Short mmCIF file of C-alpha atoms and ligand atoms in Angstrom, two decimals:
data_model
loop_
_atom_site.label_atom_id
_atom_site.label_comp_id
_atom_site.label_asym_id
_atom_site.label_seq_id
_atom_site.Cartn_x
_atom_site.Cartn_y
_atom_site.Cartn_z
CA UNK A 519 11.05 -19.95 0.23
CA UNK A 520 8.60 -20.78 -2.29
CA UNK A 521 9.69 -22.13 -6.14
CA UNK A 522 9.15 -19.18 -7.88
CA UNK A 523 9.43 -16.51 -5.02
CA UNK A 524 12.66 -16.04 -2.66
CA UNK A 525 11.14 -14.44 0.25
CA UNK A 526 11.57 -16.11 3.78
CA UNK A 527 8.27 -17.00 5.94
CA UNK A 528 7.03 -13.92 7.47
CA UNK A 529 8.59 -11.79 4.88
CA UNK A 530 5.24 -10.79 3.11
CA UNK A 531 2.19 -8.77 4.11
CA UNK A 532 -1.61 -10.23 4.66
CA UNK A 533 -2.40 -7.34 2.11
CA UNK A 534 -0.54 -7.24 -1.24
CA UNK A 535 -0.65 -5.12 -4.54
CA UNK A 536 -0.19 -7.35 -7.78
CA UNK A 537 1.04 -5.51 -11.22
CA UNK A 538 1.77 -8.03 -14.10
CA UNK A 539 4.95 -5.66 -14.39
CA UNK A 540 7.94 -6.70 -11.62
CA UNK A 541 9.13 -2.39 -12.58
CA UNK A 542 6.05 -1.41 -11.88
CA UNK A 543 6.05 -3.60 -8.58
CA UNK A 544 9.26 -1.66 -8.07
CA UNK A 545 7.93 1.96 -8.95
CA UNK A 546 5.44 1.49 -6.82
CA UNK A 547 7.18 0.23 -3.63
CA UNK A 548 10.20 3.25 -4.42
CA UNK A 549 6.92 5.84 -4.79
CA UNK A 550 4.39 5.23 -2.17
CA UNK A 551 5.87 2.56 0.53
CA UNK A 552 8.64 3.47 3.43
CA UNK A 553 11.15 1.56 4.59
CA UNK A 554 11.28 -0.96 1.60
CA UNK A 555 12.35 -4.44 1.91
CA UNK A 556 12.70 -6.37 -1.50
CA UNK A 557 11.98 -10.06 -0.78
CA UNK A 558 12.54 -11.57 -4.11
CA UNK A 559 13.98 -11.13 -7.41
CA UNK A 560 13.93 -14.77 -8.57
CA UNK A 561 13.24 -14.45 -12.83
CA UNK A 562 13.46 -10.66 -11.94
CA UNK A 563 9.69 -11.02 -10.80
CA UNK A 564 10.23 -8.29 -8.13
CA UNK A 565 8.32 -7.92 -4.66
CA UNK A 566 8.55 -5.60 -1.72
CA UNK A 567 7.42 -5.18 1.11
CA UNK A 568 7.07 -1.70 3.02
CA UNK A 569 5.02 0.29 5.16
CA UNK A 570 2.43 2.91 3.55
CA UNK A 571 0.40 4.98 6.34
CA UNK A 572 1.74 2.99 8.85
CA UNK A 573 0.58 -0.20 7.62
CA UNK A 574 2.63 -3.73 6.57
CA UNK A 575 1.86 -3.77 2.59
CA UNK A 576 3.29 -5.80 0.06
CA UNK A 577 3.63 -5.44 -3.91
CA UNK A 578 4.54 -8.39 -5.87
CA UNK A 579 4.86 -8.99 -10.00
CA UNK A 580 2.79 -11.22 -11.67
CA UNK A 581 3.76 -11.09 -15.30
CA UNK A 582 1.74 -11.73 -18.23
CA UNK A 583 -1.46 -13.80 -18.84
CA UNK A 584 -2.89 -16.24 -16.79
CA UNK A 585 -0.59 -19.10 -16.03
CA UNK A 586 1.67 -17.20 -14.82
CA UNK A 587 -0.54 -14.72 -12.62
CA UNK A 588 -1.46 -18.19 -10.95
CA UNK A 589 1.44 -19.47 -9.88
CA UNK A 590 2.71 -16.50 -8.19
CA UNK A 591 -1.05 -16.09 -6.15
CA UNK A 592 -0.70 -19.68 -5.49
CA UNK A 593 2.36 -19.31 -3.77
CA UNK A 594 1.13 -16.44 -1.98
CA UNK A 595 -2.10 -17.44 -1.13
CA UNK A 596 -0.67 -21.22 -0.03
CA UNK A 597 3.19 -20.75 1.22
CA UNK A 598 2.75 -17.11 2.81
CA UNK A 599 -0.76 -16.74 4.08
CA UNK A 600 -1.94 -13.79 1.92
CA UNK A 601 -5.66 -12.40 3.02
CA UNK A 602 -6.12 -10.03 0.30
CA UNK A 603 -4.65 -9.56 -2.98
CA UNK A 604 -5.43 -6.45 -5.48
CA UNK A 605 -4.37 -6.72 -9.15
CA UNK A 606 -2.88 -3.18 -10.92
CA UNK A 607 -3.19 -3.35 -14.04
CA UNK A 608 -3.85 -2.19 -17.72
CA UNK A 609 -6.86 -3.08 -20.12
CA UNK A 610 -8.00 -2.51 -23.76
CA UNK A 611 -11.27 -0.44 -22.99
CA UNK A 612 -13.78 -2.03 -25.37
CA UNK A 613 -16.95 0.35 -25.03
CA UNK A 614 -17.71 3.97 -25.93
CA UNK A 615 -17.82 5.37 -22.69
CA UNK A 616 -14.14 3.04 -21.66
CA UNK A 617 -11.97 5.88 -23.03
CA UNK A 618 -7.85 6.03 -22.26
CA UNK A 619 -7.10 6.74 -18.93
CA UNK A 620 -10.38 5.73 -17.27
CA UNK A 621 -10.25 3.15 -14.61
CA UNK A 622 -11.93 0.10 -13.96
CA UNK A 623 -13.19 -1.75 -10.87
CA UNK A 624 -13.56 -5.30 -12.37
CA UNK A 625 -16.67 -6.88 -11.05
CA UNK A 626 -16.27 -10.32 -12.57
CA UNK A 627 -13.99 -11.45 -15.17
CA UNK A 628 -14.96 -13.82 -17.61
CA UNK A 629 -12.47 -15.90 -19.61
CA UNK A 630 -11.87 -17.16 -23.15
CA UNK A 631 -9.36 -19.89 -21.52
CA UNK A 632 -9.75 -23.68 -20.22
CA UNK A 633 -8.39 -22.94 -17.50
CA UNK A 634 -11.08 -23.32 -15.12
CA UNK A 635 -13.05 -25.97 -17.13
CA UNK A 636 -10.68 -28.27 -16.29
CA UNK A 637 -10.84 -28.21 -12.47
CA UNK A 638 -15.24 -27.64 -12.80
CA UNK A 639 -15.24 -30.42 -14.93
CA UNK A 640 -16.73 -28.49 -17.96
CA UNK A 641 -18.97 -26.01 -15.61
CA UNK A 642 -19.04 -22.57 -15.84
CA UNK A 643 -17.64 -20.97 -12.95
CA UNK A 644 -18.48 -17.12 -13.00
CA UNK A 645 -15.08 -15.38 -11.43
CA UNK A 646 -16.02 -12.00 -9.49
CA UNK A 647 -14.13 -9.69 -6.91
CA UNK A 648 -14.69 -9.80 -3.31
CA UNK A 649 -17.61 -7.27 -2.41
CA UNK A 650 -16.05 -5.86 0.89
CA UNK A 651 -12.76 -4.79 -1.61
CA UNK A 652 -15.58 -4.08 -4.36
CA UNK A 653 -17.23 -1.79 -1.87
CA UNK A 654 -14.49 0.07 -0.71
CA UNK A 655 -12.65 0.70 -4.22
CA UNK A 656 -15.55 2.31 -4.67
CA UNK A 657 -15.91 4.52 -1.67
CA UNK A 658 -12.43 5.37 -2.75
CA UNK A 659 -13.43 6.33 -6.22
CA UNK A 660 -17.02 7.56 -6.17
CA UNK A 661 -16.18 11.12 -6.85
CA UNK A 662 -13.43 10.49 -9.13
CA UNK A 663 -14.30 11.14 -12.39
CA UNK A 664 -14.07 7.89 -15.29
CA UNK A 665 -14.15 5.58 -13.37
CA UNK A 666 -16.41 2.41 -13.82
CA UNK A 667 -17.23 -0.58 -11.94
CA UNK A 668 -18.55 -3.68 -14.10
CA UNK A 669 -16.75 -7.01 -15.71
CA UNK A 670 -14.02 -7.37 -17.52
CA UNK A 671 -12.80 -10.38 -20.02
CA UNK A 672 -9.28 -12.19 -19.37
CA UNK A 673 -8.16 -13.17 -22.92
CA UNK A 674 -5.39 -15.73 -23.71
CA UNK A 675 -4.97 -13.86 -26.99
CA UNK A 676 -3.26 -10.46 -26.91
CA UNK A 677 -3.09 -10.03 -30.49
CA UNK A 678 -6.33 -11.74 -30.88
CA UNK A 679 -7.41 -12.28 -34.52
CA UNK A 680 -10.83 -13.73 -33.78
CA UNK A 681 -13.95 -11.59 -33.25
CA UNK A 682 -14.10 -12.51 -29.56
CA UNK A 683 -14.59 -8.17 -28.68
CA UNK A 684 -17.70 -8.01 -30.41
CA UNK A 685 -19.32 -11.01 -28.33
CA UNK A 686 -17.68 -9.25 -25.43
CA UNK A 687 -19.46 -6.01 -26.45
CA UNK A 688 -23.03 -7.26 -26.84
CA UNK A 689 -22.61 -8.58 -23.37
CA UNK A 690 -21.49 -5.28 -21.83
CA UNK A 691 -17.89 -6.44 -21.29
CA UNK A 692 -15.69 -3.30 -19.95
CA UNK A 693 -12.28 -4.08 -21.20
CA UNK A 694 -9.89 -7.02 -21.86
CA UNK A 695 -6.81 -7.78 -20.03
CA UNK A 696 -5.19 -10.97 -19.40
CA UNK A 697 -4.93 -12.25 -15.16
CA UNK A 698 -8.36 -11.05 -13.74
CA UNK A 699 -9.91 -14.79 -13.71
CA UNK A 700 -7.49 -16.82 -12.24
CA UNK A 701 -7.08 -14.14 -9.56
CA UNK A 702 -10.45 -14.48 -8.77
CA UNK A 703 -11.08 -17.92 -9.26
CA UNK A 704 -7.70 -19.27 -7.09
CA UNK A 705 -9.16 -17.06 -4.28
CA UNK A 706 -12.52 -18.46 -4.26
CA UNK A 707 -11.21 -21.52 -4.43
CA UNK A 708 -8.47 -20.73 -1.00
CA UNK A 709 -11.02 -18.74 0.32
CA UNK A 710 -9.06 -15.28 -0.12
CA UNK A 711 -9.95 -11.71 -0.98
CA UNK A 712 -9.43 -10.29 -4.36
CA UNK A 713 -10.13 -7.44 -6.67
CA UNK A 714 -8.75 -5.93 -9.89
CA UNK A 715 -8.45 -2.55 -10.30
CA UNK A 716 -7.17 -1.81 -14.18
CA UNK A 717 -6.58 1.74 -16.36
CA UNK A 718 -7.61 1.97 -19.49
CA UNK A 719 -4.39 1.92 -21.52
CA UNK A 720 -5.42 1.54 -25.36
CA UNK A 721 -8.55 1.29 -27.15
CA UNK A 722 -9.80 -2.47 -28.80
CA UNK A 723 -12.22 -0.88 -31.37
CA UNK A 724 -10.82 2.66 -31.76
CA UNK A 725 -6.95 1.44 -31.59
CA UNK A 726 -5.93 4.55 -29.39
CA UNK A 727 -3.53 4.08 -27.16
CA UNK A 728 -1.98 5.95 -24.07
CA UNK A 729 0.78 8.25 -23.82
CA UNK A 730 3.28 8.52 -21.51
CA UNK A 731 2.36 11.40 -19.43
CA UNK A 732 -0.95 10.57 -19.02
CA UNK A 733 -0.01 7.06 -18.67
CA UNK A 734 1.91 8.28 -15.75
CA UNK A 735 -0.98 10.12 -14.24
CA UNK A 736 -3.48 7.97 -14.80
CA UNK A 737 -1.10 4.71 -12.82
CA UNK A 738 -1.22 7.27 -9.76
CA UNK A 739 -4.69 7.44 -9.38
CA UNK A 740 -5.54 3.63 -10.32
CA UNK A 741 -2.49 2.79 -7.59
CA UNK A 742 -4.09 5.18 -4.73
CA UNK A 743 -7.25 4.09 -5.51
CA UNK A 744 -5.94 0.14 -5.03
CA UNK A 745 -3.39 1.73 -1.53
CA UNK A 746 -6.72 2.79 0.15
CA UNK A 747 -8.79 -0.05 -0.54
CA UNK A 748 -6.48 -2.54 1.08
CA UNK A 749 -6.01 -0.14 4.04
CA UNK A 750 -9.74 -0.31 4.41
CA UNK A 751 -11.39 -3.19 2.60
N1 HPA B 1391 -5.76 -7.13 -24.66
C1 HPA B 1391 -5.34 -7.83 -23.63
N2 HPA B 1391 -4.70 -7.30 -22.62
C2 HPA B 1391 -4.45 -5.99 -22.64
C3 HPA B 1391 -4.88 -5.20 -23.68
C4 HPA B 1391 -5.57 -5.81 -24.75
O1 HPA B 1391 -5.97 -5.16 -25.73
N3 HPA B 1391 -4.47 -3.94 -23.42
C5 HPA B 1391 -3.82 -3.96 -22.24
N4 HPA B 1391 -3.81 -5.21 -21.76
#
């Protein structure tokens, strides 16, 4: 039992999906895993574990923003041995062509927090996913259509009132959300796989946002997509 998740030794899977959102954890494990085992529910940050095509998978909440995203992969990455970790997620698409409902394979993710400056020392870390989960979200997604692989910006800002999106623009950035970089950075630094796979769920520039249904639709294929890369990455 870790401080901020109940779950005995052994209770957790190598391979683990990570919404921010504990109901989403729990949609998830009620919609795609079998014989379902919640392991915590300590601050109602909810985690299962199950079996999905005969394979030991766990899904875990993260909540919101990135000091919180780290000290639940901390605890899994240090107290239960987790290999490989993929982030669910949403993001505000911040380009043309990253409309509602598209999904994205985050490459890197970039950061407008301290967080890492103050383990490098003031260096500039660059945060990216592991290739061999890269690679295979990608096999898994190739002939789907919008979806796009490329970096994405973890802000520490939702309601950000700065013009931060337009520097993200002019460098190509795909989308904002708010847990990609510590992900990233805590498993480079315990030597652990990671990836982020987010949908598109309201527009920075345009200010469109999703609606329910497709909301719904769109969580399927962004959660199949992340199911089949941990089976295979
Ligand atoms: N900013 C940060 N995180 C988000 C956003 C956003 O606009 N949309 C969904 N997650």
């Amino acid at each position: 039992m870790s401080k901020h998740i109940s779950a005995a030794p052994g209770e957790i899977a190598e391979r683990i999906l990570l919404p921010g959102d504990p109901l989403r954890a729990k949609w998830v494990a009620e919609n795609y895993l079998e014989r379902v085992h919640q392991y915590t529910s300590v601050r109602n940050m909810f985690g299962f574990t199950g079996m999905y095509k005969g394979e030991r998978l766990s899904v875990q909440g993260t909540g919101m923003g990135l000091p919180s995203l780290a000290i639940y992969v901390n605890e899994l990455f240090t107290e239960y041995g987790v290999q490989s970790a993929i982030r669910i997620g949403t993001c505000g698409g911040l380009l043309e062509k990253t409309k509602i409902g598209d999904v994205i394979l985050a490459m890197t993710a970039s950061t407008d927090s301290n967080i890492n400056r103050r383990i490098t020392h003031g260096l500039d870390f660059a945060p990216h996913a592991d290739f061999q989960l890269l690679l295979a979200a990608y096999e898994a997604s190739k002939y789907l259509p919008n979806v796009h692989i490329g970096g994405v910006s973890s802000m520490d800002y939702f309601y950000d009132e700065t013009d931060a999106a337009q520097k993200l623009i002019q460098h190509g950035v795909l989308g904002v959300e708010m847990e990609a970089n510590q992900l990233y950075s805590i498993a480079a630094r315990k030597q652990r796989r990671a990836l982020t796979i987010l949908t598109v769920s309201d527009h920075v520039i345009t200010h469109e946002s999703m609606d329910s249904i497709s909301r719904e639709q769109s969580l399927n294929t962004m959660v199949e997509i992340a199911l089949t890369t941990l089976l295979k990455g």
